[in-house]
Short mmCIF file of C-alpha atoms in Angstrom, two decimals:
data_model
loop_
_atom_site.label_atom_id
_atom_site.label_comp_id
_atom_site.label_asym_id
_atom_site.label_seq_id
_atom_site.Cartn_x
_atom_site.Cartn_y
_atom_site.Cartn_z
CA VAL R 1 228.38 337.33 146.53
CA ARG R 2 225.56 336.31 148.84
CA ASP R 3 222.71 338.63 149.60
CA GLU R 4 223.53 338.82 153.29
CA ALA R 5 221.20 341.72 153.82
CA GLY R 6 218.32 339.68 152.47
CA PHE R 7 219.27 336.74 154.66
CA ARG R 8 219.52 338.97 157.71
CA SER R 9 216.12 340.43 156.97
CA PHE R 10 214.65 336.97 156.63
CA VAL R 11 216.10 335.91 159.96
CA GLU R 12 214.85 338.99 161.72
CA THR R 13 211.37 338.55 160.27
CA ASN R 14 210.89 334.83 160.68
CA GLY R 15 213.44 333.91 163.31
CA ALA R 16 210.99 333.87 166.20
CA THR R 17 208.53 331.60 164.44
CA LEU R 18 211.24 329.23 163.28
CA LEU R 19 212.85 329.11 166.71
CA HIS R 20 209.58 328.32 168.41
CA ALA R 21 208.76 325.66 165.84
CA ALA R 22 212.19 324.15 166.45
CA ARG R 23 211.53 324.13 170.21
CA LEU R 24 208.23 322.40 169.64
CA LEU R 25 209.83 319.85 167.37
CA THR R 26 212.68 319.04 169.72
CA GLY R 27 210.85 319.60 172.99
CA ASP R 28 213.90 321.36 174.30
CA HIS R 29 214.88 325.00 174.28
CA HIS R 30 218.60 324.56 173.58
CA ARG R 31 218.20 321.79 171.07
CA GLY R 32 215.63 323.92 169.35
CA GLU R 33 218.17 326.71 169.00
CA ASP R 34 220.73 324.28 167.63
CA LEU R 35 218.18 322.94 165.20
CA VAL R 36 217.18 326.32 163.85
CA GLN R 37 220.83 327.32 163.54
CA THR R 38 221.55 324.17 161.55
CA ALA R 39 218.65 324.84 159.22
CA LEU R 40 219.59 328.48 158.76
CA THR R 41 223.21 327.61 158.02
CA LYS R 42 222.04 325.28 155.26
CA MET R 43 219.88 328.10 153.95
CA TYR R 44 222.75 330.58 154.09
CA VAL R 45 224.89 328.36 151.87
CA LYS R 46 222.15 328.13 149.25
CA TRP R 47 220.55 331.50 149.83
CA GLY R 48 221.02 332.76 146.27
CA ARG R 49 219.19 329.75 144.83
CA ILE R 50 216.19 329.67 147.15
CA ASP R 51 212.96 330.98 145.66
CA ALA R 52 210.62 330.59 148.63
CA PRO R 53 212.67 331.02 151.79
CA LEU R 54 210.04 330.35 154.45
CA PRO R 55 208.79 327.00 153.09
CA TYR R 56 212.43 326.07 152.49
CA ALA R 57 213.26 326.96 156.08
CA ARG R 58 210.36 324.88 157.42
CA ARG R 59 211.38 321.93 155.33
CA ALA R 60 215.04 322.28 156.35
CA LEU R 61 213.95 322.47 159.97
CA VAL R 62 211.80 319.34 159.80
CA ASN R 63 214.37 317.39 157.81
CA ALA R 64 217.16 318.32 160.20
CA HIS R 65 214.97 317.35 163.13
CA ILE R 66 214.10 313.96 161.63
CA ASP R 67 217.74 313.36 160.70
CA GLN R 68 218.87 314.14 164.23
CA SER R 69 216.19 311.97 165.76
CA ARG R 70 217.42 309.03 163.65
CA ARG R 71 220.89 309.21 165.12
CA ARG R 72 221.21 306.88 168.07
CA TRP R 73 223.70 309.06 169.90
CA TRP R 74 221.34 311.93 169.54
CA GLY R 75 218.34 309.85 170.51
CA GLU R 76 215.48 311.66 172.18
CA ARG R 77 214.85 311.00 175.82
CA PRO R 78 211.30 312.03 176.67
CA THR R 79 210.98 313.05 180.25
CA ASP R 80 208.05 313.30 182.59
CA THR R 81 209.41 316.32 184.41
CA LEU R 82 209.04 319.57 182.58
CA PRO R 83 211.19 322.59 183.27
CA GLU R 84 209.68 324.88 185.77
CA VAL R 85 207.56 327.57 184.24
CA ALA R 86 206.92 330.85 185.93
CA ALA R 87 203.41 330.89 187.31
CA SER R 88 201.12 333.52 185.99
CA ALA R 89 199.64 336.06 188.34
CA GLY R 90 196.03 335.08 187.52
CA GLY R 91 193.49 333.02 189.42
CA ASP R 92 192.64 329.30 189.29
CA THR R 93 191.44 329.51 185.71
CA ASP R 94 194.83 330.70 184.56
CA VAL R 95 196.51 327.93 186.49
CA ASP R 96 194.23 325.32 184.89
CA THR R 97 194.87 326.73 181.45
CA SER R 98 198.61 326.72 182.03
CA ASP R 99 198.45 323.12 183.27
CA GLN R 100 196.56 322.06 180.16
CA ARG R 101 199.13 323.72 177.92
CA ASP R 102 201.99 322.11 179.74
CA GLU R 103 200.25 318.78 179.56
CA LEU R 104 199.70 319.17 175.81
CA ARG R 105 203.29 320.21 175.24
CA ARG R 106 204.49 317.24 177.28
CA MET R 107 202.31 314.87 175.26
CA LEU R 108 203.54 316.48 172.07
CA ALA R 109 207.10 315.66 173.05
CA GLU R 110 206.15 312.00 173.31
CA LEU R 111 204.89 311.76 169.76
CA ALA R 112 206.99 310.32 166.98
CA PRO R 113 209.10 312.89 165.12
CA LYS R 114 206.97 312.82 161.99
CA GLU R 115 203.73 313.02 163.95
CA ARG R 116 205.12 315.96 165.87
CA ALA R 117 206.22 317.63 162.64
CA VAL R 118 202.73 317.26 161.21
CA ILE R 119 201.12 318.74 164.34
CA VAL R 120 203.55 321.66 164.47
CA LEU R 121 203.19 322.48 160.80
CA ARG R 122 199.42 322.13 160.80
CA TYR R 123 198.55 323.84 164.12
CA TYR R 124 201.47 326.11 164.83
CA CYS R 125 202.57 327.16 161.36
CA ASP R 126 198.95 327.03 160.18
CA LEU R 127 199.81 325.23 156.98
CA SER R 128 197.16 323.47 154.97
CA GLU R 129 197.28 319.74 154.53
CA GLN R 130 198.63 320.23 151.02
CA ASP R 131 201.39 322.59 152.19
CA THR R 132 202.22 320.28 155.07
CA ALA R 133 202.47 317.39 152.65
CA ALA R 134 204.70 319.44 150.36
CA THR R 135 206.92 320.50 153.24
CA LEU R 136 207.30 316.98 154.57
CA GLY R 137 207.56 315.39 151.14
CA MET R 138 204.74 312.96 151.78
CA PRO R 139 201.27 312.39 150.23
CA VAL R 140 198.34 314.40 151.50
CA GLY R 141 196.61 311.22 152.61
CA THR R 142 199.58 310.33 154.75
CA VAL R 143 199.48 313.77 156.32
CA LYS R 144 195.80 313.34 157.11
CA SER R 145 196.22 309.91 158.63
CA THR R 146 199.34 310.93 160.55
CA CYS R 147 197.63 314.03 161.88
CA SER R 148 194.54 312.09 162.86
CA ARG R 149 196.60 309.46 164.63
CA ALA R 150 198.67 312.06 166.45
CA LEU R 151 195.57 313.97 167.61
CA ALA R 152 194.01 310.74 168.82
CA ARG R 153 197.11 309.91 170.81
CA LEU R 154 197.12 313.39 172.31
CA ARG R 155 193.47 313.09 173.31
CA VAL R 156 193.92 309.70 174.83
CA ALA R 157 197.02 310.77 176.69
CA VAL R 158 195.50 313.94 178.02
CA THR R 159 192.28 312.17 178.99
CA THR R 160 194.17 309.37 180.72
CA GLY R 161 196.42 311.87 182.44
CA ALA R 162 193.44 313.90 183.61
CA SER R 163 191.52 310.95 185.00
CA MET O 1 189.61 316.47 178.97
CA SER O 2 189.69 316.26 175.22
CA PRO O 3 191.63 319.17 173.73
CA SER O 4 190.08 321.01 170.83
CA GLU O 5 192.07 322.36 167.92
CA SER O 6 191.99 325.82 169.41
CA ASP O 7 193.38 324.46 172.68
CA LEU O 8 196.12 322.79 170.73
CA ARG O 9 196.92 325.94 168.80
CA ALA O 10 196.99 327.97 171.99
CA ALA O 11 199.22 325.43 173.67
CA LEU O 12 201.60 325.42 170.75
CA ARG O 13 201.78 329.19 170.58
CA HIS O 14 202.26 329.54 174.30
CA GLY O 15 205.74 330.67 175.17
CA GLU O 16 206.55 332.11 171.75
CA GLY O 17 209.46 334.30 172.61
CA ALA O 18 211.67 336.85 170.99
CA GLY O 19 213.26 336.38 167.62
CA LEU O 20 216.76 335.24 166.79
CA ASN O 21 219.84 337.35 167.00
CA ALA O 22 220.57 337.81 163.31
CA ASP O 23 224.24 338.69 163.87
CA HIS O 24 224.75 335.54 165.91
CA VAL O 25 223.05 333.45 163.23
CA LEU O 26 225.14 335.05 160.49
CA VAL O 27 228.40 334.41 162.31
CA HIS O 28 227.53 330.75 162.73
CA ALA O 29 226.30 330.50 159.14
CA ARG O 30 229.55 331.97 157.81
CA ALA O 31 231.56 329.55 159.92
CA GLY O 32 229.43 326.67 158.70
CA ALA O 33 229.86 327.74 155.09
CA ALA O 34 233.63 328.02 155.56
CA GLN O 35 233.77 324.54 157.08
CA ARG O 36 231.75 323.22 154.17
CA ARG O 37 234.18 324.84 151.73
CA VAL O 38 237.14 323.29 153.52
CA ARG O 39 235.49 319.87 153.45
CA LEU O 40 234.78 320.17 149.73
CA LEU O 41 238.33 321.32 149.00
CA SER O 42 239.77 318.50 151.08
CA ALA O 43 237.62 315.97 149.27
CA ALA O 44 238.63 317.44 145.91
CA ALA O 45 242.31 317.35 146.91
CA ILE O 46 242.05 313.73 148.02
CA PHE O 47 240.28 312.85 144.80
CA ALA O 48 242.94 314.63 142.76
CA VAL O 49 245.74 312.82 144.59
CA VAL O 50 244.09 309.43 144.18
CA ALA O 51 243.30 310.09 140.54
CA GLY O 52 246.84 311.32 139.92
CA ALA O 53 248.27 308.21 141.53
CA GLY O 54 245.98 306.05 139.43
CA VAL O 55 246.87 307.83 136.21
CA GLY O 56 250.56 307.68 137.07
CA GLY O 57 250.34 303.99 137.84
CA ALA O 58 248.51 303.35 134.62
CA PHE O 59 251.09 305.39 132.72
CA LEU O 60 253.93 303.44 134.25
CA ALA O 61 252.19 300.17 133.52
CA ASN O 62 251.59 301.21 129.93
CA SER O 63 255.14 302.42 129.51
CA GLY O 64 256.25 298.85 130.22
CA GLY O 65 253.92 297.61 127.51
CA ASN O 66 255.13 300.30 125.12
CA ALA O 67 258.66 299.14 125.64
CA SER O 68 257.70 295.73 124.34
CA ASP O 69 255.80 297.41 121.53
CA THR O 70 258.91 299.35 120.67
CA SER O 71 260.97 296.21 120.63
CA ALA O 72 258.36 294.57 118.46
CA ALA O 73 258.42 297.53 116.08
CA GLY O 74 262.17 297.31 115.97
CA ALA O 75 261.84 293.66 115.29
CA GLN O 76 259.49 294.42 112.43
CA ASN O 77 262.08 296.65 110.85
CA ALA O 78 264.70 294.07 111.48
CA ALA O 79 262.65 291.38 109.87
CA ARG O 80 262.57 293.29 106.60
CA ALA O 81 266.33 292.94 106.46
CA PRO O 82 266.03 290.21 107.84
CA VAL O 83 268.41 290.74 110.73
CA LEU O 84 267.78 289.29 114.13
CA ALA O 85 268.82 290.79 117.41
CA PRO O 86 269.13 288.95 120.67
CA HIS O 87 266.34 289.68 123.09
CA ALA O 88 267.31 292.14 125.75
CA THR O 89 266.15 290.14 128.73
CA THR O 90 266.80 286.55 127.86
CA GLY O 91 270.23 285.75 126.66
CA GLY O 92 269.21 283.11 124.20
CA ARG O 93 265.98 284.68 123.06
CA LEU O 94 265.56 286.07 119.57
CA ASP O 95 262.70 288.04 118.20
CA ALA O 96 261.64 288.57 114.65
CA GLY O 97 258.47 289.11 112.71
CA THR O 98 256.36 291.28 110.52
CA GLY O 99 252.94 292.54 111.41
CA GLY O 100 250.97 290.61 113.94
CA THR O 101 249.63 291.87 117.20
CA ALA O 102 252.72 293.08 118.91
CA GLY O 103 252.29 293.83 122.55
CA ARG O 104 249.84 291.07 123.13
CA TYR O 105 252.73 288.70 122.82
CA GLY O 106 255.18 291.02 124.45
CA ALA O 107 257.96 290.40 126.90
CA ALA O 108 255.54 289.12 129.51
CA GLY O 109 253.95 286.79 127.01
CA GLU O 110 255.17 283.55 125.52
CA THR O 111 258.36 282.01 126.71
CA CYS O 112 259.92 278.71 125.97
CA PRO O 113 259.42 275.99 128.53
CA VAL O 114 262.61 275.22 130.40
CA SER O 115 262.46 271.65 129.22
CA PHE O 116 260.07 269.55 127.25
CA SER O 117 259.23 265.95 126.86
CA SER O 118 258.62 264.21 123.58
CA GLU O 119 256.72 261.44 125.25
CA SER O 120 253.41 262.89 124.18
CA ALA O 121 254.32 262.50 120.55
CA PRO O 122 251.97 261.18 118.23
CA GLY O 123 248.93 259.11 118.06
CA ARG O 124 248.34 257.37 114.82
CA SER O 125 244.61 257.35 114.42
CA ASP O 126 243.17 258.27 111.05
CA SER O 127 241.36 261.20 112.50
CA ALA O 128 244.59 262.44 113.99
CA LEU O 129 246.29 262.17 110.64
CA ARG O 130 243.65 264.22 108.94
CA ALA O 131 243.29 266.83 111.62
CA ALA O 132 244.92 270.25 111.45
CA VAL O 133 248.19 270.83 113.26
CA PHE O 134 246.95 274.05 114.82
CA SER O 135 243.47 274.29 116.22
CA LYS O 136 243.13 278.03 115.46
CA PRO O 137 244.57 280.52 113.00
CA VAL O 138 248.10 281.24 114.15
CA ARG O 139 249.28 284.81 114.65
CA VAL O 140 252.49 284.17 116.54
CA VAL O 141 254.87 281.23 116.50
CA VAL O 142 257.52 280.86 119.14
CA LEU O 143 260.38 278.59 118.20
CA CYS O 144 262.42 277.08 120.98
CA ALA O 145 265.66 275.36 120.06
CA TYR O 146 266.74 273.04 122.85
CA SER O 147 269.96 271.47 123.68
CA THR O 148 269.61 267.79 124.19
CA SER O 149 270.67 268.18 127.79
CA THR O 150 267.49 270.06 128.62
CA ALA O 151 265.23 267.85 126.60
CA ALA O 152 263.80 264.73 128.00
CA ALA O 153 264.89 262.85 124.93
CA PRO O 154 268.06 260.78 125.17
CA ALA O 155 271.12 262.99 125.07
CA PRO O 156 273.77 262.70 122.39
CA ALA O 157 277.31 261.95 123.30
CA ALA O 158 278.67 265.45 122.93
CA THR O 159 277.02 268.71 122.06
CA ALA O 160 278.03 272.32 122.46
CA LEU O 161 274.52 273.50 123.02
CA PRO O 162 273.57 275.91 125.78
CA ALA O 163 271.51 274.68 128.66
CA SER O 164 268.71 277.20 128.08
CA PRO O 165 266.64 277.11 124.92
CA LYS O 166 267.17 279.61 122.15
CA GLN O 167 263.97 281.41 121.40
CA LEU O 168 262.75 282.99 118.20
CA THR O 169 259.40 284.64 117.80
CA LEU O 170 257.73 284.93 114.43
CA ARG O 171 254.71 287.15 114.01
CA GLY O 172 252.14 287.94 111.43
CA ALA O 173 252.95 286.82 107.90
CA GLN O 174 256.04 284.88 108.91
CA ALA O 175 254.10 283.02 111.57
CA ALA O 176 251.34 282.25 109.08
CA GLN O 177 253.88 280.98 106.53
CA LEU O 178 255.49 278.69 109.04
CA ALA O 179 252.14 277.39 110.28
CA GLY O 180 250.98 276.85 106.70
CA SER O 181 254.09 274.84 105.85
CA LEU O 182 253.43 272.61 108.83
CA GLU O 183 249.83 272.13 107.83
CA ARG O 184 250.88 271.19 104.31
CA ALA O 185 253.45 268.64 105.46
CA SER O 186 252.68 265.08 104.49
CA THR O 187 250.75 262.84 106.78
CA HIS O 188 252.38 259.74 105.29
CA ARG O 189 255.85 258.46 105.89
CA ARG O 190 258.11 258.35 102.85
CA PRO O 191 261.10 256.03 102.54
CA VAL O 192 264.12 258.26 103.02
CA MET O 193 267.55 257.34 104.24
CA CYS O 194 268.10 259.22 107.44
CA PRO O 195 270.84 259.49 109.99
CA ASN O 196 270.29 258.31 113.49
CA ILE O 197 268.19 261.07 114.93
CA ARG O 198 268.82 259.97 118.45
CA THR O 199 272.49 260.73 118.21
CA GLN O 200 272.12 264.11 116.59
CA SER O 201 268.94 265.26 118.17
CA ARG O 202 268.44 269.02 118.42
CA PRO O 203 264.82 269.37 119.35
CA LEU O 204 262.89 272.33 118.08
CA VAL O 205 259.57 273.16 119.69
CA MET O 206 257.21 275.43 117.79
CA ILE O 207 254.37 276.90 119.80
CA GLY O 208 251.58 278.54 117.83
CA TYR O 209 249.51 281.25 119.46
CA ALA O 210 246.09 282.36 118.28
CA ALA O 211 244.95 285.97 118.08
CA ASN O 212 243.54 285.86 121.62
CA GLY O 213 246.87 284.72 123.02
CA SER O 214 245.87 281.12 123.61
CA ILE O 215 248.06 278.27 122.40
CA ALA O 216 246.74 276.92 119.10
CA GLY O 217 249.13 274.00 118.99
CA MET O 218 252.59 272.76 119.83
CA VAL O 219 254.91 271.01 117.40
CA ILE O 220 258.12 269.13 118.12
CA THR O 221 260.66 268.39 115.44
CA ASN O 222 264.38 268.13 114.94
CA LEU O 223 266.66 270.69 113.41
CA ASN O 224 269.65 268.62 112.47
CA ALA O 225 268.11 266.37 109.87
CA PRO O 226 265.39 268.35 108.25
CA ALA O 227 265.12 266.09 105.28
CA CYS O 228 264.09 263.35 107.61
CA THR O 229 262.07 265.51 109.86
CA VAL O 230 259.23 263.87 111.58
CA VAL O 231 257.01 266.52 112.96
CA PHE O 232 255.39 265.36 116.12
CA VAL O 233 252.43 267.42 117.06
CA ARG O 234 251.47 267.64 120.67
CA ASN O 235 247.86 266.93 120.09
CA GLY O 236 248.64 263.53 118.67
CA HIS O 237 249.33 264.31 115.03
CA THR O 238 252.34 263.37 112.99
CA ARG O 239 253.66 264.97 109.83
CA TYR O 240 256.57 263.76 107.74
CA GLY O 241 259.17 265.48 105.65
CA TRP O 242 258.39 268.98 106.76
CA SER O 243 260.61 271.68 105.39
CA PRO O 244 260.48 275.30 106.44
CA PRO O 245 259.34 277.86 103.86
CA ALA O 246 262.17 279.18 101.73
CA SER O 247 261.48 282.72 102.85
CA LEU O 248 262.09 281.72 106.45
CA THR O 249 265.18 279.64 105.94
CA ALA O 250 267.54 282.49 106.71
CA VAL O 251 265.52 283.51 109.73
CA LEU O 252 265.45 280.01 111.09
CA GLY O 253 269.12 279.65 110.29
CA ARG O 254 269.84 282.49 112.66
CA LEU O 255 268.41 280.41 115.40
CA LEU O 256 271.18 277.90 114.85
CA VAL O 257 274.18 280.08 114.20
CA PRO O 258 275.32 280.54 117.79
CA GLN O 259 274.90 276.86 118.41
CA ARG O 260 276.63 275.48 115.36
CA THR O 261 279.23 272.89 116.14
CA ALA O 262 281.42 270.78 113.99
CA GLY O 263 279.59 267.98 112.35
CA GLN O 264 276.17 269.45 112.71
CA VAL O 265 273.95 270.18 109.78
CA THR O 266 272.66 273.64 109.11
CA PRO O 267 269.08 273.50 107.93
CA SER O 268 268.56 274.22 104.33
CA PRO O 269 265.63 273.86 101.99
CA ILE O 270 264.69 270.28 102.02
CA SER O 271 264.43 268.09 99.03
CA SER O 272 262.55 265.02 99.90
#
């Protein structure tokens, strides 16, 4: 009954973006995979009734992430030690750039789940404030204030970490 | 360092890898959908079982009530005769009546008290004399004929009465007739020659029930000397010279037939 071909096509087209967004939301590679699988399973069940699959997938992803972060036994444990990343073959500039990215990703993992969702949707998925608000089910003003607060925390953290 | 938006975007996009394995995702999605189906079916099955048990329980409970309804309907037919049949569950209990709210006063409803005391008989205030015998319109009257051995009143020398009270239930029009006759009974004593009630006492308790099942009033009198009947009303009233309605004489007589002994008087229409 389900349009499995359509679902497969959607996964092949948007899977990479959704998986990376899930990794950013969870801060962990494996939990990101679990998260995107959970969201896609929910989509699969309702596939025939979904008009706009990508926004639906983003919303399912964020909701599943926030639901999981609310469970105590699934509580997030931010860590200071990041997994080792293969060093690039460039010079010092590349190393500095890589360090900054790692630092930003580490700081992102320390944000609250909703703040992280706003940052990921706004700056990774490139959604507007209105679309972000629609995806998260919150007012635009709340998105603005949450985003501003999250960016401020990132700046402070990175600045303090750099000094 | 204060990261710009472009730095943030670059950092977020860094490490964007390959896409998902669609086959792997589909396999997991199918399994998840199947699990969801099983959960829904299990919940529906549990709901159906619980609902079935509830409906069955309600049916069984109602079937008990219908049994009393059936007996009441049978009693209605019997009352047209009028023929009275002993109640199925209580050896000395009789049931009769026309109309009324059968079922509300079913088998689980009114029963005669095991014994009664006449010590709460009558106050004599003027207000008590003028007041109604029953506080509410009566839909059901339960008559309980006691042997003197179970009553608190002094026992006669020898009676052949059973230890448990005989019970008769009047409903609807019959109950209203009986209640009306009690209400119309005189509130003043009349000079009548009477036998010694204490030696021939056969107490009769009449309990009137209102439409909502509450007791509207309780009346105590004596069956053996109806012409001299003093009707003591539990709520402090007294009526004199009560006689049962002529239409109920035969019905009330049935209450006495199994208990008749030599020398006792069968109630008959009273001429005072």
